[in-house]
Short mmCIF file of C-alpha atoms and ligand atoms in Angstrom, two decimals:
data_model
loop_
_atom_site.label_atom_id
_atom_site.label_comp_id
_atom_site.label_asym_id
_atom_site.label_seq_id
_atom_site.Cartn_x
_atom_site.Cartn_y
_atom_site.Cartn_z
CA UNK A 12 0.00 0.00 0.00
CA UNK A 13 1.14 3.44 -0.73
CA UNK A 14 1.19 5.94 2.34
CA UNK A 15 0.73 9.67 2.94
CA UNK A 16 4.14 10.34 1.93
CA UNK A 17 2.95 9.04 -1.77
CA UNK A 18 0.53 12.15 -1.51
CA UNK A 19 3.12 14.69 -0.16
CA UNK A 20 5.12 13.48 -2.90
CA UNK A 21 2.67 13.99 -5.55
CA UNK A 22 1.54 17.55 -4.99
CA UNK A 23 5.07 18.68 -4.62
CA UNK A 24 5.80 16.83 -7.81
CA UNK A 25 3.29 19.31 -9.36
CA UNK A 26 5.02 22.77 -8.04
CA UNK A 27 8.39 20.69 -8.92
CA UNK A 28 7.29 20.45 -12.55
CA UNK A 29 6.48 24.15 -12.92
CA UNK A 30 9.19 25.49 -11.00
CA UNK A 31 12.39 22.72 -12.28
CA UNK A 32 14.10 24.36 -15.11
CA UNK A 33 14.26 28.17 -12.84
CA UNK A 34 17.08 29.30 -11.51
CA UNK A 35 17.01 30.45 -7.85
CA UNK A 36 16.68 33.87 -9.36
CA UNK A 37 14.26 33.17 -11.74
CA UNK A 38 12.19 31.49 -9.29
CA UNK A 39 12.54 34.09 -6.36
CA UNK A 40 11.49 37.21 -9.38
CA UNK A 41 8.04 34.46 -10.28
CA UNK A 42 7.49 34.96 -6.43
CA UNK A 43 7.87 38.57 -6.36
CA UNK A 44 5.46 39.14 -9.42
CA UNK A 45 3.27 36.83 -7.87
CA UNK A 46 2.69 38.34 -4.86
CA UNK A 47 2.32 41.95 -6.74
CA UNK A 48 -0.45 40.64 -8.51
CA UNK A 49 -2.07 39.55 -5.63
CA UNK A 50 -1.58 42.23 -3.39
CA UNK A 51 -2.48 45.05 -6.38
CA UNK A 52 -6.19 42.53 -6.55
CA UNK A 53 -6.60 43.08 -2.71
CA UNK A 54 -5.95 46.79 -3.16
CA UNK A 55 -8.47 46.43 -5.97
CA UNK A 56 -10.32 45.03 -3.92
CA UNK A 57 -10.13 47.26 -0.97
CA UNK A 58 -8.56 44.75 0.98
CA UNK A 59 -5.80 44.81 4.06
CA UNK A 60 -5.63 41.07 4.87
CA UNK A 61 -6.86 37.76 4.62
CA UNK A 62 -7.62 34.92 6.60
CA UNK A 63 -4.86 32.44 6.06
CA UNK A 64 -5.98 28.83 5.22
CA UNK A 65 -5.39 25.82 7.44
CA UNK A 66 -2.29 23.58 6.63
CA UNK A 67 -2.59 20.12 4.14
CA UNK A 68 -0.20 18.97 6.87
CA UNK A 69 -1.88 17.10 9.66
CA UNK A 70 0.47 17.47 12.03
CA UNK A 71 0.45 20.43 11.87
CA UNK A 72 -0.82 22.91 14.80
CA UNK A 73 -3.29 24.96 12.34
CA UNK A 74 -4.16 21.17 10.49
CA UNK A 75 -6.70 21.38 8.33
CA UNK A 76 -9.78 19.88 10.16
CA UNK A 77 -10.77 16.20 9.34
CA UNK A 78 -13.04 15.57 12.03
CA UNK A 79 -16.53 14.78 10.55
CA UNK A 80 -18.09 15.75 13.63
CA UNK A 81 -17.36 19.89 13.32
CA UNK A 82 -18.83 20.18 10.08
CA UNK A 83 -21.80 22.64 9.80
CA UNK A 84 -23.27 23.43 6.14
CA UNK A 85 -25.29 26.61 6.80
CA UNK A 86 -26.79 28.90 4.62
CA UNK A 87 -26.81 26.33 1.55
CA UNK A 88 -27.74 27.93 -2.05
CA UNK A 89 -30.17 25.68 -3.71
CA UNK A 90 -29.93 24.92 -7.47
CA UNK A 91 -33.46 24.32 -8.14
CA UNK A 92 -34.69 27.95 -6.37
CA UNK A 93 -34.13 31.31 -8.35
CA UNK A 94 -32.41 34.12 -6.71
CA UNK A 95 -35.41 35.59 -6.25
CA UNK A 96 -36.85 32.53 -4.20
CA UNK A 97 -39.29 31.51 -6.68
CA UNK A 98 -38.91 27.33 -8.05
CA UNK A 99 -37.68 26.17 -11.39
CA UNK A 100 -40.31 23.98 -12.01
CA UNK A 101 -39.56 22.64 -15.39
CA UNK A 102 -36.87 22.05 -17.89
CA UNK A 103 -37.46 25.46 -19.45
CA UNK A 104 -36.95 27.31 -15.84
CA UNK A 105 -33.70 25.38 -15.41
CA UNK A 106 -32.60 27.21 -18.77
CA UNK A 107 -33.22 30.44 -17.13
CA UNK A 108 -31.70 29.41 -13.86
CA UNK A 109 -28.69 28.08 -15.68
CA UNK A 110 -27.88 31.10 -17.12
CA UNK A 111 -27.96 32.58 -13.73
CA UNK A 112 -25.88 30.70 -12.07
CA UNK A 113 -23.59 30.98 -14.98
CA UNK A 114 -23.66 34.96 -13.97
CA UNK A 115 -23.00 34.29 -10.57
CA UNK A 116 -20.05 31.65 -11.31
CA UNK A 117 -18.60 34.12 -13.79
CA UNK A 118 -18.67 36.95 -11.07
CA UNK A 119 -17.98 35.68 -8.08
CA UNK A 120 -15.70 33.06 -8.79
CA UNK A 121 -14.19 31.79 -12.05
CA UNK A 122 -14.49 35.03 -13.92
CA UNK A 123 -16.00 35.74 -16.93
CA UNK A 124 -14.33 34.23 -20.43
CA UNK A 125 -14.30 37.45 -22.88
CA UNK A 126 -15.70 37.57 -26.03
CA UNK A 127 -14.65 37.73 -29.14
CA UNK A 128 -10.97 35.42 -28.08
CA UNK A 129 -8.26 34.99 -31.01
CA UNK A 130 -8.36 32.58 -33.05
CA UNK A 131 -6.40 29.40 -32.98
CA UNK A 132 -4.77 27.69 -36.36
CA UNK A 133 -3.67 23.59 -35.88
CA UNK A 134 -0.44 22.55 -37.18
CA UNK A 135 0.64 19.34 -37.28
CA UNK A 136 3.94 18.92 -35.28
CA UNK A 137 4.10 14.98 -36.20
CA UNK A 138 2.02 11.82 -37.03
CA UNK A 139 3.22 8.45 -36.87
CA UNK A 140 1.40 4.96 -36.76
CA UNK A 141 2.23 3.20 -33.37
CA UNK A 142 1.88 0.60 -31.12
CA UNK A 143 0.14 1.19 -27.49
CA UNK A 144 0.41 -1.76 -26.05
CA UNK A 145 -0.94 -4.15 -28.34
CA UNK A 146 -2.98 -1.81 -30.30
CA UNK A 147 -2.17 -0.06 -33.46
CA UNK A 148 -2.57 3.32 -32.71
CA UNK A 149 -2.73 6.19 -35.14
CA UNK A 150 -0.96 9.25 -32.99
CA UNK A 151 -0.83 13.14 -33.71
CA UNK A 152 0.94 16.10 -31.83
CA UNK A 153 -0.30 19.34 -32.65
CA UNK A 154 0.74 22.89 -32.01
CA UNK A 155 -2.37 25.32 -31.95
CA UNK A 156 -1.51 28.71 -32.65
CA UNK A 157 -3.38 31.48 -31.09
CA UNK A 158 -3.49 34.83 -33.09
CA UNK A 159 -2.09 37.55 -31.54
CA UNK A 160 -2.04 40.25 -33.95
CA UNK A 161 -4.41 42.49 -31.91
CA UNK A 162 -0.65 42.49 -29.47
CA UNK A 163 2.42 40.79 -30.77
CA UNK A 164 4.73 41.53 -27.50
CA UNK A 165 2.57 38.12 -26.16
CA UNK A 166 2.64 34.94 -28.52
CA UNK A 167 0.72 32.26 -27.14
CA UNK A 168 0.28 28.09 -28.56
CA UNK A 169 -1.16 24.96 -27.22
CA UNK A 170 -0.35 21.73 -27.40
CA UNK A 171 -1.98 18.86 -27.87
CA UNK A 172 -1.92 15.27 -28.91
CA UNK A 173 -4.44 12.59 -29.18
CA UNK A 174 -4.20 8.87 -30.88
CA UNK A 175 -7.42 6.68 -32.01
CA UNK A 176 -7.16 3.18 -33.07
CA UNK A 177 -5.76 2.43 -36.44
CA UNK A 178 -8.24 0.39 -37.55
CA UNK A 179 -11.54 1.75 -36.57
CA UNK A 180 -13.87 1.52 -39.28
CA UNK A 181 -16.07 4.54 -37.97
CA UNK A 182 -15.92 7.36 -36.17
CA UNK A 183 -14.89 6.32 -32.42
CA UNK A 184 -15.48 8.52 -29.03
CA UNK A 185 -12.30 9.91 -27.50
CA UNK A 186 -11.49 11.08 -23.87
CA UNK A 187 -9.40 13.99 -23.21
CA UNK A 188 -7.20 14.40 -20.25
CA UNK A 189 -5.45 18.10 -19.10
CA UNK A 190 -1.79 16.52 -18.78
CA UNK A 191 1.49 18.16 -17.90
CA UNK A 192 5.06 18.37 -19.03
CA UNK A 193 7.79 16.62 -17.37
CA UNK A 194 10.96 18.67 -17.66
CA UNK A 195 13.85 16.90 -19.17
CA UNK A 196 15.90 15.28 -16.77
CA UNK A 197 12.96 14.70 -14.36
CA UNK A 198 12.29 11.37 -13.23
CA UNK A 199 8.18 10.06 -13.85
CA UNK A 200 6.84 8.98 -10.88
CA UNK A 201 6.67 5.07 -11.05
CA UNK A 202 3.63 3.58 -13.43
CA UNK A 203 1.24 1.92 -11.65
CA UNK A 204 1.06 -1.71 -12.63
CA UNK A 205 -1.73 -2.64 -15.53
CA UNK A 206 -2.39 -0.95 -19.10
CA UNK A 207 -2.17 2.74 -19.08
CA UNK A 208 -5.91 4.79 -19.32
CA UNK A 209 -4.68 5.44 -23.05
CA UNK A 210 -4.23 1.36 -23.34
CA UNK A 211 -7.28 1.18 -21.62
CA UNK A 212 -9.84 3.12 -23.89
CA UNK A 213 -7.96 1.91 -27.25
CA UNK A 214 -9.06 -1.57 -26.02
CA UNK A 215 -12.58 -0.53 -25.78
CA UNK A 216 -11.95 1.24 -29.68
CA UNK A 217 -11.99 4.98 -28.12
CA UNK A 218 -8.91 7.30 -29.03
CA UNK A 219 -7.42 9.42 -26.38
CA UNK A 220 -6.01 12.99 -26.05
CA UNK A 221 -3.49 15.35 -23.85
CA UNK A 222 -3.92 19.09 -23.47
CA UNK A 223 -0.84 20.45 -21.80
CA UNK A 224 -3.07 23.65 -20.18
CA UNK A 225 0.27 25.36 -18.87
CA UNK A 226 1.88 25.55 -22.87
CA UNK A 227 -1.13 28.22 -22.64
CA UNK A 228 -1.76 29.58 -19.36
CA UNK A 229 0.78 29.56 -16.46
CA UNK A 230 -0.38 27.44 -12.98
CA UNK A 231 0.97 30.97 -11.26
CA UNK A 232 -0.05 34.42 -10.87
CA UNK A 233 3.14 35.83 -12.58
CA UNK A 234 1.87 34.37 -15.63
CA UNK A 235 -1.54 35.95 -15.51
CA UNK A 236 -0.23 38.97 -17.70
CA UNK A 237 1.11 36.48 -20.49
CA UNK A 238 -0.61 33.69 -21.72
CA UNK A 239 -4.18 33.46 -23.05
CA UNK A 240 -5.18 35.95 -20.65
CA UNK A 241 -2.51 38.41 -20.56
CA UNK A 242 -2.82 38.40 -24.38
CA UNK A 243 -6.25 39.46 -24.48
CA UNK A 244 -5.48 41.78 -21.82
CA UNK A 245 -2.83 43.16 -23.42
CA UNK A 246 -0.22 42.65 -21.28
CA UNK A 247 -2.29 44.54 -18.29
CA UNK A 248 -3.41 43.42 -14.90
CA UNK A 249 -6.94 41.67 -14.93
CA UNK A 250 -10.11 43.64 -13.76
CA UNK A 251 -11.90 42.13 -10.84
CA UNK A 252 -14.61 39.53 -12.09
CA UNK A 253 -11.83 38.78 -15.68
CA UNK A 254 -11.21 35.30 -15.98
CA UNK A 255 -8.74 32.84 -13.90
CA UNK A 256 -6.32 29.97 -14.76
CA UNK A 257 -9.21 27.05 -15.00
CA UNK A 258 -11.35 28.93 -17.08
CA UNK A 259 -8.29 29.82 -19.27
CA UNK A 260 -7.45 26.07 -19.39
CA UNK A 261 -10.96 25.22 -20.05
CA UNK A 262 -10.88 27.76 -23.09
CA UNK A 263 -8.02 25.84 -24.59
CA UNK A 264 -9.59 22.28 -23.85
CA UNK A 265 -12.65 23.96 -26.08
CA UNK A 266 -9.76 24.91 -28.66
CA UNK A 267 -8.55 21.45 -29.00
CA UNK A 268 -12.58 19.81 -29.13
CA UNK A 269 -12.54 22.00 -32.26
CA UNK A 270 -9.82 20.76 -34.09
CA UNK A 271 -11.46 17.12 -33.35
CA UNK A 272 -14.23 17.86 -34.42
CA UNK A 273 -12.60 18.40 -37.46
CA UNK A 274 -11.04 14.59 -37.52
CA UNK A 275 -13.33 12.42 -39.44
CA UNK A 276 -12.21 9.33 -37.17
CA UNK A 277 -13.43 11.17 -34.33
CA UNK A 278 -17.27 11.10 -32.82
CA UNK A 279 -17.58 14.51 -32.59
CA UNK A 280 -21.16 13.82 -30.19
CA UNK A 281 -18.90 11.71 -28.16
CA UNK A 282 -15.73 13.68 -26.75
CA UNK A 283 -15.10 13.76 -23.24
CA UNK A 284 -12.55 15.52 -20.73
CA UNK A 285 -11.31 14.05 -17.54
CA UNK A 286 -8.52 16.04 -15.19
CA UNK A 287 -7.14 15.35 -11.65
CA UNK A 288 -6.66 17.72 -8.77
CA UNK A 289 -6.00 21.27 -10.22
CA UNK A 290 -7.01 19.87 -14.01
CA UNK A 291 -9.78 18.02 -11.95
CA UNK A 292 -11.49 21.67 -11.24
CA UNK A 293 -10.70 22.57 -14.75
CA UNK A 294 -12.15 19.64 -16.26
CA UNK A 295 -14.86 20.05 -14.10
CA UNK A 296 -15.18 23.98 -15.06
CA UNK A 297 -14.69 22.58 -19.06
CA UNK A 298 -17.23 20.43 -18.54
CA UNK A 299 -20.30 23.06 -17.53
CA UNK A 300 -19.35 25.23 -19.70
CA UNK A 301 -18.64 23.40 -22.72
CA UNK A 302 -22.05 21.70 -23.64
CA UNK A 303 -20.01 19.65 -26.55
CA UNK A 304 -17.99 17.70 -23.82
CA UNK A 305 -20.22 14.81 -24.03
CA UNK A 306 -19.20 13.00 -20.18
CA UNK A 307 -16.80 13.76 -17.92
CA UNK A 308 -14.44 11.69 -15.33
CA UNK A 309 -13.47 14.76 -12.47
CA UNK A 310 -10.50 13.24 -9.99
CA UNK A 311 -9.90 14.59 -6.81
CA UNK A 312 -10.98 17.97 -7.55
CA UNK A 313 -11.55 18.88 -4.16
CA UNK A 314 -11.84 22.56 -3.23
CA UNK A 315 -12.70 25.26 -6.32
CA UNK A 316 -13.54 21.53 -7.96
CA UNK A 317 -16.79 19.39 -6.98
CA UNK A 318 -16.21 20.19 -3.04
CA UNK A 319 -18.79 22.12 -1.04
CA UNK A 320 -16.76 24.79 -0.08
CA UNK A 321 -19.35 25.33 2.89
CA UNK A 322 -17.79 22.47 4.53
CA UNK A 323 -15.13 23.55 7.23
CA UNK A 324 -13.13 19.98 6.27
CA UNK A 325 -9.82 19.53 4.51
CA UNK A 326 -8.52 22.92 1.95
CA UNK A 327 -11.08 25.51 2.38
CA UNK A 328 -11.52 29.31 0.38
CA UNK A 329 -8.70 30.93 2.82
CA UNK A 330 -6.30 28.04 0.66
CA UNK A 331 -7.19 29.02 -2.62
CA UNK A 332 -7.81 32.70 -1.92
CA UNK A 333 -3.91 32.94 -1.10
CA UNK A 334 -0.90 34.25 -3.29
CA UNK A 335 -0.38 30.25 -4.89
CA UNK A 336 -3.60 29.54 -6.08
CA UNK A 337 -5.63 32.63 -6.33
CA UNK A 338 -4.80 32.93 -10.23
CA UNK A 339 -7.33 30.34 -10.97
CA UNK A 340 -10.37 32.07 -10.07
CA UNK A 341 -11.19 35.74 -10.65
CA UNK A 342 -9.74 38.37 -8.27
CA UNK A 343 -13.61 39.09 -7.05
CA UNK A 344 -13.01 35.55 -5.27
CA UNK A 345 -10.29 36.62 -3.11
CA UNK A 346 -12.92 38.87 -0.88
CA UNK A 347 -14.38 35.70 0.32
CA UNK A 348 -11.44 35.17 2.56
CA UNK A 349 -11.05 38.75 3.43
CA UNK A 350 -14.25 40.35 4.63
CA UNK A 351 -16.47 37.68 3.35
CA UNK A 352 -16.83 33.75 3.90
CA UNK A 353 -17.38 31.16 2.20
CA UNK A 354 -21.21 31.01 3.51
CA UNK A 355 -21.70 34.47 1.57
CA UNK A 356 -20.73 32.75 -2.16
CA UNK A 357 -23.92 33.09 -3.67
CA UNK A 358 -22.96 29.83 -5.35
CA UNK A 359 -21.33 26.29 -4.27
CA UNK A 360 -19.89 23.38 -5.77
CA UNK A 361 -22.91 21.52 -6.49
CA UNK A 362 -24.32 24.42 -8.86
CA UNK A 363 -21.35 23.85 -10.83
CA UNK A 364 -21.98 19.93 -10.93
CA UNK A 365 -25.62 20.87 -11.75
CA UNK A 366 -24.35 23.04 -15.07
CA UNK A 367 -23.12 19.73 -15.97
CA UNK A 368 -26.37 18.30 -16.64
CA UNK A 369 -28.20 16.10 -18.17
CA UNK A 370 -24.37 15.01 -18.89
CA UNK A 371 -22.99 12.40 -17.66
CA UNK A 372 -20.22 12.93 -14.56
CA UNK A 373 -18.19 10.50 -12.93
CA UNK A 374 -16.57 12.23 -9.43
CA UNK A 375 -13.13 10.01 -8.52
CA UNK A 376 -11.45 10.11 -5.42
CA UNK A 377 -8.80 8.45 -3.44
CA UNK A 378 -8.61 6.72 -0.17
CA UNK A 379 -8.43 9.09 2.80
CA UNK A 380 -5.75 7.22 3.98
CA UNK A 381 -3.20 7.66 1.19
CA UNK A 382 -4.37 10.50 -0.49
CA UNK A 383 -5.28 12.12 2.87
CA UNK A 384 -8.15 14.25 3.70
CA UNK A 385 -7.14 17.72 2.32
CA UNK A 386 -9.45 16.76 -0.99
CA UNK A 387 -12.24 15.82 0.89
CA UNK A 388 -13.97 13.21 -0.45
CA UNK A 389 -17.50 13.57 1.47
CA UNK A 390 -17.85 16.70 0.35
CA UNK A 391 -17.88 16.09 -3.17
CA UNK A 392 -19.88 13.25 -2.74
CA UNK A 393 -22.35 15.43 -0.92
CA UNK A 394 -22.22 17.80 -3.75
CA UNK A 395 -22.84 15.62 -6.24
CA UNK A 396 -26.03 14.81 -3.86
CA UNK A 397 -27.46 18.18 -4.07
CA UNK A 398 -26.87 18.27 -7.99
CA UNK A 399 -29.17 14.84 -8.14
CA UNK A 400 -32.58 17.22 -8.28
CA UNK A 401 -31.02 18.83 -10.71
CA UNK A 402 -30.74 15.69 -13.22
CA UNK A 403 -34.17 14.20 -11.76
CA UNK A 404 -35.46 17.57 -13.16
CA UNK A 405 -34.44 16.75 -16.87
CA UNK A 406 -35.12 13.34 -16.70
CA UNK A 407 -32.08 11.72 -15.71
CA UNK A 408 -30.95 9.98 -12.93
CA UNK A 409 -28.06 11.37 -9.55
CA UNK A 410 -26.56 9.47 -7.17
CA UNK A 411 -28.42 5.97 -6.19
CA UNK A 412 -27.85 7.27 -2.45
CA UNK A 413 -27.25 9.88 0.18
CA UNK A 414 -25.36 7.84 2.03
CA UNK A 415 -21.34 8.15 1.82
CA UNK A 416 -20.17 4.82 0.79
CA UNK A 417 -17.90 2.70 2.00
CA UNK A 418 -14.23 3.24 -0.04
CA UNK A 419 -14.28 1.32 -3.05
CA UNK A 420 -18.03 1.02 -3.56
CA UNK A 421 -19.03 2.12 -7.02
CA UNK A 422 -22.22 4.22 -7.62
CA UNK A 423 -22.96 3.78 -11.21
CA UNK A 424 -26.33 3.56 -11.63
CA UNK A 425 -26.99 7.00 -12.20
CA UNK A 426 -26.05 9.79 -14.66
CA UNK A 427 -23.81 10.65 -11.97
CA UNK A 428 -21.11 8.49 -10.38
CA UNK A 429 -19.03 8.51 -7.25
CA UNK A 430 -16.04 6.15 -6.60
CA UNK A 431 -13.61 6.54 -3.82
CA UNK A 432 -10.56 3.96 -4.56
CA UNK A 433 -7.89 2.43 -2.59
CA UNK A 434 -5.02 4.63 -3.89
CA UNK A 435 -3.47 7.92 -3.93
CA UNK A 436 -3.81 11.30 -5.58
CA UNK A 437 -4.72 9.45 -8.85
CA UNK A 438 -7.33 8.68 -11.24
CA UNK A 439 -5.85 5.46 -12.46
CA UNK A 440 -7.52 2.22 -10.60
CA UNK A 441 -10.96 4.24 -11.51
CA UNK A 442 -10.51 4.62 -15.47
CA UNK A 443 -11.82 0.97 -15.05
CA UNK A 444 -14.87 1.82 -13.98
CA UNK A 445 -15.84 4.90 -15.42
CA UNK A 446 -15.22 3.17 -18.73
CA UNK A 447 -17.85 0.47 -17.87
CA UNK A 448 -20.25 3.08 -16.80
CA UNK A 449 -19.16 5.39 -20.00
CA UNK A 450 -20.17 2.65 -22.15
CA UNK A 451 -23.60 3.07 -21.92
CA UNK A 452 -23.28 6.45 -23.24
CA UNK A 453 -20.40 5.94 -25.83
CA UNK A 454 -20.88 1.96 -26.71
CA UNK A 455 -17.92 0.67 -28.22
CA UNK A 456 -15.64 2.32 -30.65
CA UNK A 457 -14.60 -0.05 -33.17
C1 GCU B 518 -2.74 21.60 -3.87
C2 GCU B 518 -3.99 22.44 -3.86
C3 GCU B 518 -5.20 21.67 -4.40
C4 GCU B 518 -4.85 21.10 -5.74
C5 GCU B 518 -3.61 20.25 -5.64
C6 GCU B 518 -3.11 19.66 -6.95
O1 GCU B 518 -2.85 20.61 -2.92
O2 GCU B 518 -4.23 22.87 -2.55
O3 GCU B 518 -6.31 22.53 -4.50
O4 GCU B 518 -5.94 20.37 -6.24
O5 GCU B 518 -2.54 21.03 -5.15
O6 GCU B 518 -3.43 20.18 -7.99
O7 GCU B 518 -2.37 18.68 -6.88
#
C-alpha cells in the first residue's frame, strides 16, 4: 500500500514540474510578481488582509480539520430555487436558472471568459502509426496557434496530442485528459502496474487525447499577464470579475474539441474531458461550460472543484484565496477570505456539478488514507447529492444514495457516479470503472 508520503510526494511533484528548469533567481522574481499581482487585486479590492488557510499537513498545529463531527453546512444555495426565491419547475426554468448561475459563477468566482478570443490555427507537429500496447494506434501532436495580432509583444500556442485506433472503421469517441510536461531530466513517478488509461480506452476502440493547459496559461499568478489571458489583456493586470487559470485552461480544452471535431475518425457527439486535482477543477469547469464535452471523469478535484466549499473539512476558500492559487479564479473571489466567507458565495460546488447536466459525470477520489483528507472526499460526494434534483429535473438519474459509501463502492447507476478507490492522488484504478459506466453512453468504438 502506498502511504501519505505518496501524496506529499505527488503535490510537490506538481510545483516541482512548474518550477524545475528556474534558476534560484528566476524562481525568487516568479514569487515577487506573484505576490504583486495579488496584493495590487486586494488593493483592488479594498482589501488589508486575509484569513490564512489551514495547513494540508496534519500534524500540523493549524491542520486542516478532518473531524466529521465539526462540520456545519449553513446557509446552503439551492440549485433548483431562483435568486429571487421563486422554483424552477420545469426544464425550461432550469434554462433560465442556468444562465444565472452561470452569472453568478462568472462573477464571483471563475471570472468571466471574454468575447470575441483569437483565433487558434492547428499545425501538425508529427504523425506516426504506433503501437500502445498491443494496439495499433494512429498518434498526432499538434501545435495550436493562437493569433495575436491584436498584441504581438505576447505569442501564445497549445499543445496537444491525441491517438485513435488504427483500424476503426467509424468514427470512435475519444477522452481527453489536461496533462502536464515533465521537464527533461525529471524522473516520472513510477507507473502503476496494468495498461495505461490510453491502453485502456484503445481496447474498448476509443482514441485518447493530452492538453498540456500550462503551454497556454501559467499554474501561477506571474503568468496571468502572459498567456491566453494576458494576451487578451494586453499585457495589463486583470479587472476584478476577468477570468482565472481554469477557465483559461478550459478555453483551450474547447480549442482542442474544435480541431477534433474536425477529424473524421473522431465522434464529434462523443468527446469527453477528464482532469485530476488542479485539471480536476478545470475539467470540471470545461465540462459546464462546454455543452459539446459529451461526459466527464473529475479526480480529486476537491476545493474550487466538486467540493462544497461550505464544509469547514480539509482545503477551504482561505487556501485558494492565497498568493499560490488565487490565479485560478477571478480576483472578485479573493474577498471571500477577506471580509467575506465562504457562507456568503452566492454559489457552491454543487451548482457547478448541476451546469453539468443532463451530462454524464463520474466524481473520482482516493482513499483518505493515502491520499489524505485535504481533498475531501464527502464533500464532493455530498455535492454531487445536491446536484441529483437537478438531473431528476431533466429526466435523468443522480446518485443511487445519500449515504457516503464505504471506499471502493461504485455508484454507477446513475447519470452521476461517485467512486472513492484504494489509492493515492490518482485517477488510475478508476478509469476501469468509469469506462464500464461510459459505455452506456459511448458503446464501443470499433
Ligand atoms: C494543492 C492544492 C489543491 C490542488 C492540488 C493539486 O494541494 O491545494 O487545490 O488540487 O494542489 O493540484 O495537486
Amino acid at each position: 500500500m502506498i502511504h501519505r508520503p505518496f501524496l506529499i510526494f505527488s503535490f510537490w511533484l506538481f510545483s516541482q514540474i512548474c518550477i524545475a528548469q528556474m534558476t534560484p533567481q528566476q524562481r525568487d522574481s516568479l514569487d515577487k510578481l506573484t505576490q504583486a499581482d495579488h496584493q495590487l487585486m486586494m488593493k483592488m479590492l479594498g482589501i488589508d488582509s486575509l484569513r490564512p488557510g489551514p495547513s494540508g499537513n496534519p500534524q500540523a498545529l493549524n491542520a486542516a480539520n478532518s473531524d466529521e463531527s465539526k462540520v456545519r453546512l449553513e446557509n446552503m444555495p439551492l440549485p433548483l430555487i431562483f435568486e429571487d426565491g421563486k422554483s424552477v419547475k420545469n426544464p425550461k426554468d432550469w434554462e433560465k436558472r442556468k444562465a444565472e448561475l452561470k452569472e453568478l459563477f462568472d462573477r464571483e468566482m471563475y471570472g468571466r471568459t471574454p468575447e470575441n478570443l483569437p483565433g487558434v490555427k492547428w499545425e501538425l507537429v508529427w504523425e506516426k502509426d504506433t503501437l500502445i500496447g498491443s494496439i495499433e494506434t494512429k498518434y498526432r501532436k499538434l501545435k495550436g496557434i493562437v493569433d495575436n495580432s491584436a498584441f504581438p509583444a505576447i505569442s501564445v500556442s497549445i499543445d496537444f496530442e491525441y491517438g485513435v485506433p488504427k483500424n476503426s472503421v467509424k468514427p470512435v469517441p475519444l477522452v481527453k485528459e489536461f496533462g502536464w510536461i515533465w521537464p527533461a531530466g525529471m524522473q516520472r513517478p513510477p507507473a502503476p502496474p496494468g495498461p495505461s488509461w490510453q491502453e485502456q480506452l484503445l481496447k474498448e476502440g476509443w482514441g485518447f487525447g493530452v492538453i498540456i493547459p500550462t503551454s497556454y496559461q501559467a499554474d501561477n499568478g506571474a503568468g496571468l499577464r502572459s498567456g491566453i489571458i494576458g494576451l487578451v489583456n494586453k499585457g495589463e493586470p486583470r479587472k476584478l470579475d476577468d477570468w482565472g487559470t481554469l477557465k483559461a485552461w478550459a478555453w483551450g480544452a474547447s480549442r482542442a474539441l474544435d480541431h477534433l471535431e474536425t477529424d473524421p475518425k473522431v465522434d464529434k457527439s462523443k468527446i469527453g474531458v477528464e482532469g485530476l486535482s488542479r485539471y480536476g477543477k478545470a475539467a470540471l469547469v470545461a465540462m459546464a461550460y462546454e455543452p459539446r464535452f459529451s461526459i466527464g471523469l473529475i479526480g480529486s478535484s476537491g476545493a474550487g472543484g466538486a467540493k462544497l466549499l461550505r464544509r469547514i473539512f480539509g482545503e477551504q476558500v482561505e487556501n485558494l484565496a492565497a498568493s499560490g492559487e488565487y490565479h485560478w479564479f477571478a480576483p472578485n473571489f479573493i474577498k471571500y477570505a477577506g471580509p467575506l466567507n465562504q457562507n456568503d458565495l452566492p454559489v457552491d460546488a454543487h451548482e457547478l456539478i448541476a451546469l453539468c447536466s443532463p451530462r454524464p459525470v463520474f466524481i473520482s477520489v482516493g482513499s483518505p488514507t493515502v491520499e489524505g483528507q485535504w481533498i475531501d472526499a464527502k464533500g464532493m460526494f455530498d455535492a454531487a447529492v445536491l446536484a441529483g434534483p437537478v438531473y431528476e429535473l431533466l429526466g435523468k438519474k443522480g446518485l443511487s444514495t445519500e449515504e457516503f459509501p464505504s471506499i471502493q463502492t461504485f455508484l454507477g447507476e446513475g447519470d452521476l457516479a461517485f467512486r472513492q478507490h484504494e489509492g493515492g492522488h490518482t485517477v488510475g484504478p478508476n478509469w476501469l470503472y468509469f469506462i464500464e459506466w461510459g459505455k452506456k453512453y459511448f458503446g464501443k468504438g470499433i
